[in-house]
Short mmCIF file of C-alpha atoms in Angstrom, two decimals:
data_model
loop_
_atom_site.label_atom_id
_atom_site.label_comp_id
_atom_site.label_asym_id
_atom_site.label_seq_id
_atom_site.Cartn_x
_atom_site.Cartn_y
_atom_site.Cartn_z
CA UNK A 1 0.00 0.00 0.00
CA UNK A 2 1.47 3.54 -1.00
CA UNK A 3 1.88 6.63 0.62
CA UNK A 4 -0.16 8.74 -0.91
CA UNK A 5 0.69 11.91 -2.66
CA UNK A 6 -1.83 14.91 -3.08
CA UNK A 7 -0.89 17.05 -5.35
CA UNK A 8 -2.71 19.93 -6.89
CA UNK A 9 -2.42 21.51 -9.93
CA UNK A 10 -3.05 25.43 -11.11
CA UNK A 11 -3.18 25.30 -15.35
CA UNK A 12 -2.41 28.37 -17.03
CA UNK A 13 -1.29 29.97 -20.76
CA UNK A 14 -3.93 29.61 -24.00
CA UNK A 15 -7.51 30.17 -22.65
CA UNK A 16 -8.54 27.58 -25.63
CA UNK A 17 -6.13 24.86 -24.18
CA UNK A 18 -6.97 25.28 -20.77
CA UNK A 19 -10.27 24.70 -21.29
CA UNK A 20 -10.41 22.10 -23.89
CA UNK A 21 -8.03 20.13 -21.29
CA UNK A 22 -10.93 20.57 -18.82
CA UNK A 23 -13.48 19.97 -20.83
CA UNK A 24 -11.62 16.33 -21.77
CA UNK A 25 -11.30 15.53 -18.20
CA UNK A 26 -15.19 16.75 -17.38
CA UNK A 27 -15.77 14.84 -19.93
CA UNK A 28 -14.59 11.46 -18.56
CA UNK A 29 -15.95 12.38 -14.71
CA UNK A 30 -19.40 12.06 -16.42
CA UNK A 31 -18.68 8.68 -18.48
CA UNK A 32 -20.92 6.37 -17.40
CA UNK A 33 -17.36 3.84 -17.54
CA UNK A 34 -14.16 4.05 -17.45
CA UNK A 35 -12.11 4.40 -20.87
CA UNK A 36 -10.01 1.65 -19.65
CA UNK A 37 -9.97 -0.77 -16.88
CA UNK A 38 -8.41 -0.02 -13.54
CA UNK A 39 -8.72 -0.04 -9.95
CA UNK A 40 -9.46 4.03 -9.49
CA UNK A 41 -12.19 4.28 -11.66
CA UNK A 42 -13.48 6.85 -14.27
CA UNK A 43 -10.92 9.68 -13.04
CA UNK A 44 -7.88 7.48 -13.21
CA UNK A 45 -5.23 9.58 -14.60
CA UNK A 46 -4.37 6.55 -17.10
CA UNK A 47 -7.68 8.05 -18.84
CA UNK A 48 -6.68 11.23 -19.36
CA UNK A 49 -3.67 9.95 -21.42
CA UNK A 50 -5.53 7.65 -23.39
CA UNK A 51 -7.75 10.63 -24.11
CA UNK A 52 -5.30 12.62 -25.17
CA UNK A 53 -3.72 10.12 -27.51
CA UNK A 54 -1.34 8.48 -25.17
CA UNK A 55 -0.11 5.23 -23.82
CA UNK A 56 -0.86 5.25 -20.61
CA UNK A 57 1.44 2.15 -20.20
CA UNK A 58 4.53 4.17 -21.32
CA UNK A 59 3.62 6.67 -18.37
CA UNK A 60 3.01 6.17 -14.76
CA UNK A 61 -0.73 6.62 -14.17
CA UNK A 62 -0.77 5.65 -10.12
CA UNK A 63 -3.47 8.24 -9.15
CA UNK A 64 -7.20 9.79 -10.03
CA UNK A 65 -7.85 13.17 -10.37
CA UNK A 66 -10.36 15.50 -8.80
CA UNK A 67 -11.60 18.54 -8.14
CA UNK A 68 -11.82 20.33 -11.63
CA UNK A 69 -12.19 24.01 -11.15
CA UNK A 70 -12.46 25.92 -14.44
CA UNK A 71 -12.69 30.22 -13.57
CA UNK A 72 -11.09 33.02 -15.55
CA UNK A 73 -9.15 30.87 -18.06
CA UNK A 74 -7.50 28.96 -15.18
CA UNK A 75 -7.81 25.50 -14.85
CA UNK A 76 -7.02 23.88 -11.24
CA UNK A 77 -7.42 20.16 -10.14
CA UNK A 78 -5.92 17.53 -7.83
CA UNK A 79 -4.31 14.48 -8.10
CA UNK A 80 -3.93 11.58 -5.77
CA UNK A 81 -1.24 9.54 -6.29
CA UNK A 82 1.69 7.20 -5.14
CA UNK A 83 4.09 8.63 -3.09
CA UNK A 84 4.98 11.51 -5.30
CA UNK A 85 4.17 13.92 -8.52
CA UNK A 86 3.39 12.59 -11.83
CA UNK A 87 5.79 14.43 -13.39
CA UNK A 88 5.60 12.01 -16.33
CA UNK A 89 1.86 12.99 -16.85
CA UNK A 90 2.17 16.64 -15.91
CA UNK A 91 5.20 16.58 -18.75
CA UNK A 92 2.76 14.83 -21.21
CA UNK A 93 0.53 17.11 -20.69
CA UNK A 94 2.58 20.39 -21.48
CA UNK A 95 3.51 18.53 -24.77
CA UNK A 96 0.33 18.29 -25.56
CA UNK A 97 -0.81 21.41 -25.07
CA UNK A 98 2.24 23.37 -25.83
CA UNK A 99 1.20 26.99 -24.34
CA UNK A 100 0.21 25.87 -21.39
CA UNK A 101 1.59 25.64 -18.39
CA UNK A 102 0.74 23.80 -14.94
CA UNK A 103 2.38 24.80 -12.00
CA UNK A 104 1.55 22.67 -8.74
CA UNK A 105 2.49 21.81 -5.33
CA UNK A 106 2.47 18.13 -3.88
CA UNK A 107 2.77 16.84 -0.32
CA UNK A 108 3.42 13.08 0.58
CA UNK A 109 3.84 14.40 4.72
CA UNK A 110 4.89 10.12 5.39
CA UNK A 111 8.21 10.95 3.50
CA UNK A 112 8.76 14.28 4.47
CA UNK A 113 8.25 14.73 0.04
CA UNK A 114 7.61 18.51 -0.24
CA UNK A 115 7.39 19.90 -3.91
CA UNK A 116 6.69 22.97 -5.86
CA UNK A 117 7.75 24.22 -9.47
CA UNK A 118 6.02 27.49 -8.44
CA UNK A 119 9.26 29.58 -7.47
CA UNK A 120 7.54 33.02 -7.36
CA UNK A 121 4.68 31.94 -5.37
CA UNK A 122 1.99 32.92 -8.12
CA UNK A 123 -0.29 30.60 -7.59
CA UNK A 124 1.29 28.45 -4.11
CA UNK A 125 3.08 31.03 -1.77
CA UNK A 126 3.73 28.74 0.98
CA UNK A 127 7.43 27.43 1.92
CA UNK A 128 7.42 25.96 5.04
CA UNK A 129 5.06 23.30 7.14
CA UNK A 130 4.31 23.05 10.87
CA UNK A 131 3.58 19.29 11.04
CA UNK A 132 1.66 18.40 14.02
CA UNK A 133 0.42 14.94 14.25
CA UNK A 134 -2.99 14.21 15.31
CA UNK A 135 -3.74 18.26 14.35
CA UNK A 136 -3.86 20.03 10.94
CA UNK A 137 -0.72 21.24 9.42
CA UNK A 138 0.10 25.17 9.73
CA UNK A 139 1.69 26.34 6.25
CA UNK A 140 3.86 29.52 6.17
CA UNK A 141 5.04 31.74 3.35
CA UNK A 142 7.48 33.46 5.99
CA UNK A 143 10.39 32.02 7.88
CA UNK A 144 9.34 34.09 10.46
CA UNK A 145 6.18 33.74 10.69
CA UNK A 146 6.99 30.21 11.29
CA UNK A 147 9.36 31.05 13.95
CA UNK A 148 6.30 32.86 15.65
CA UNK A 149 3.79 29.85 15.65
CA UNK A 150 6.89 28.00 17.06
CA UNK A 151 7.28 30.51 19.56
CA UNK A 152 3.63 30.51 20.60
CA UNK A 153 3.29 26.94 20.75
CA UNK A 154 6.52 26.27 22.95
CA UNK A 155 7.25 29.20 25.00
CA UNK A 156 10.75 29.26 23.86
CA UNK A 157 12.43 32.07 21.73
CA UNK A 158 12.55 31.21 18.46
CA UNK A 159 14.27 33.45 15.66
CA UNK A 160 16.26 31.17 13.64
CA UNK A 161 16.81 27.76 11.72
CA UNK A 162 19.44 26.94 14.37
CA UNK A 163 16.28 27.52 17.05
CA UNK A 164 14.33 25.47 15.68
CA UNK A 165 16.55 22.64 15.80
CA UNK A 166 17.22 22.91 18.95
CA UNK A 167 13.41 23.63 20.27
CA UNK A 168 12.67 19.81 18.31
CA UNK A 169 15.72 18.19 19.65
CA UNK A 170 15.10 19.33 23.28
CA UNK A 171 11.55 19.63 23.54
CA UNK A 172 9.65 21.14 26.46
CA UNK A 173 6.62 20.73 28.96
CA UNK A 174 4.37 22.65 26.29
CA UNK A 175 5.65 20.29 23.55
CA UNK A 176 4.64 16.77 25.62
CA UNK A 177 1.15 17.54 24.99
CA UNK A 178 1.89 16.94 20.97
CA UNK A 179 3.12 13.47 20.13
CA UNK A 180 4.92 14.95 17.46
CA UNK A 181 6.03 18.22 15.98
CA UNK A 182 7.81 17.97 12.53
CA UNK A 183 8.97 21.49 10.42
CA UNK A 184 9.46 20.98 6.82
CA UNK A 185 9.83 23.30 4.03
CA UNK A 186 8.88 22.84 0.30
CA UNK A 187 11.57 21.95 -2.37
CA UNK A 188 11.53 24.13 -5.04
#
């Protein structure tokens, strides 16, 4: 059993290829089957290569896709898949669709596998995670504004890289009541 990877997607460029991309993959949501059998069903990404003229055995196709959002000329969507990005697919797609491009961000939080191509922060600003288990993660765009929630959370002054470290490694009485606290940052 994987790990699973959630990656989502922001599609931008030629208004006529962003949408006739979403209208192929609306377009298999409401198939009554799948284009090919599989084990995830109608929005297997494995479809959306066969639809656009692929081999979906050529590419790796571990993951569906979901949430199609189509406003302004901007196309944004998710995929779930195995451990990490489907670069191979998100590649594909670009060649098909040659003036468009899809920037994303994925998260796989069970190997620490952090991952943007968005380096100005259009569309996915955030750089750094505040991994608490058994609570939602906090997501920063500022180094310092992580050091703050650190600093809140703890007690303890934090105001660098080196602090945090050290806060992790030594822990405190406000940290016992979290079975874990993990930072992370995104990989650009």
């Amino acid at each position: 059993m994987p790990n699973w990877c959630y990656t989502s997607y922001v599609c931008v460029g030629n208004k006529k290829e962003v949408y006739d991309l979403y209208e192929k993959m609306l377009d298999l949501t409401e198939r009554n089957t799948s284009l090919t059998v599989n084990d995830f069903g109608k929005e297997w990404v494995g479809n959306l290569i066969v639809r656009l003229g692929g081999n979906w055995k050529e590419i790796s196709c571990r993951g569906e896709f979901g949430g199609l959002d189509f406003e302004d000329g901007i196309l944004r969507f998710f995929i779930m898949s195995a451990w990490v990005e489907l670069s191979d697919v998100r590649k594909f797609i670009e060649s098909y669709y040659v003036n468009l491009k899809m920037y994303y961000y994925a998260e796989e939080p069970g190997c620490s596998y952090y991952i943007t191509n968005d380096v100005m922060g259009y569309f996915f600003p955030d750089r750094y995670i505040l991994g608490i288990e058994d609570d939602d993660d906090m997501y920063f765009e500022h180094l310092e504004d992580l050091f703050t929630a650190i600093e809140t959370m703890t007690g303890l002054i934090c105001k660098s890289e080196d602090d945090i470290e050290r806060i992790l490694d030594t822990g405190n009485e406000r940290l016992l009541s979290f079975n874990q606290i993990v930072v992370d940052h995104f990989n650009l």
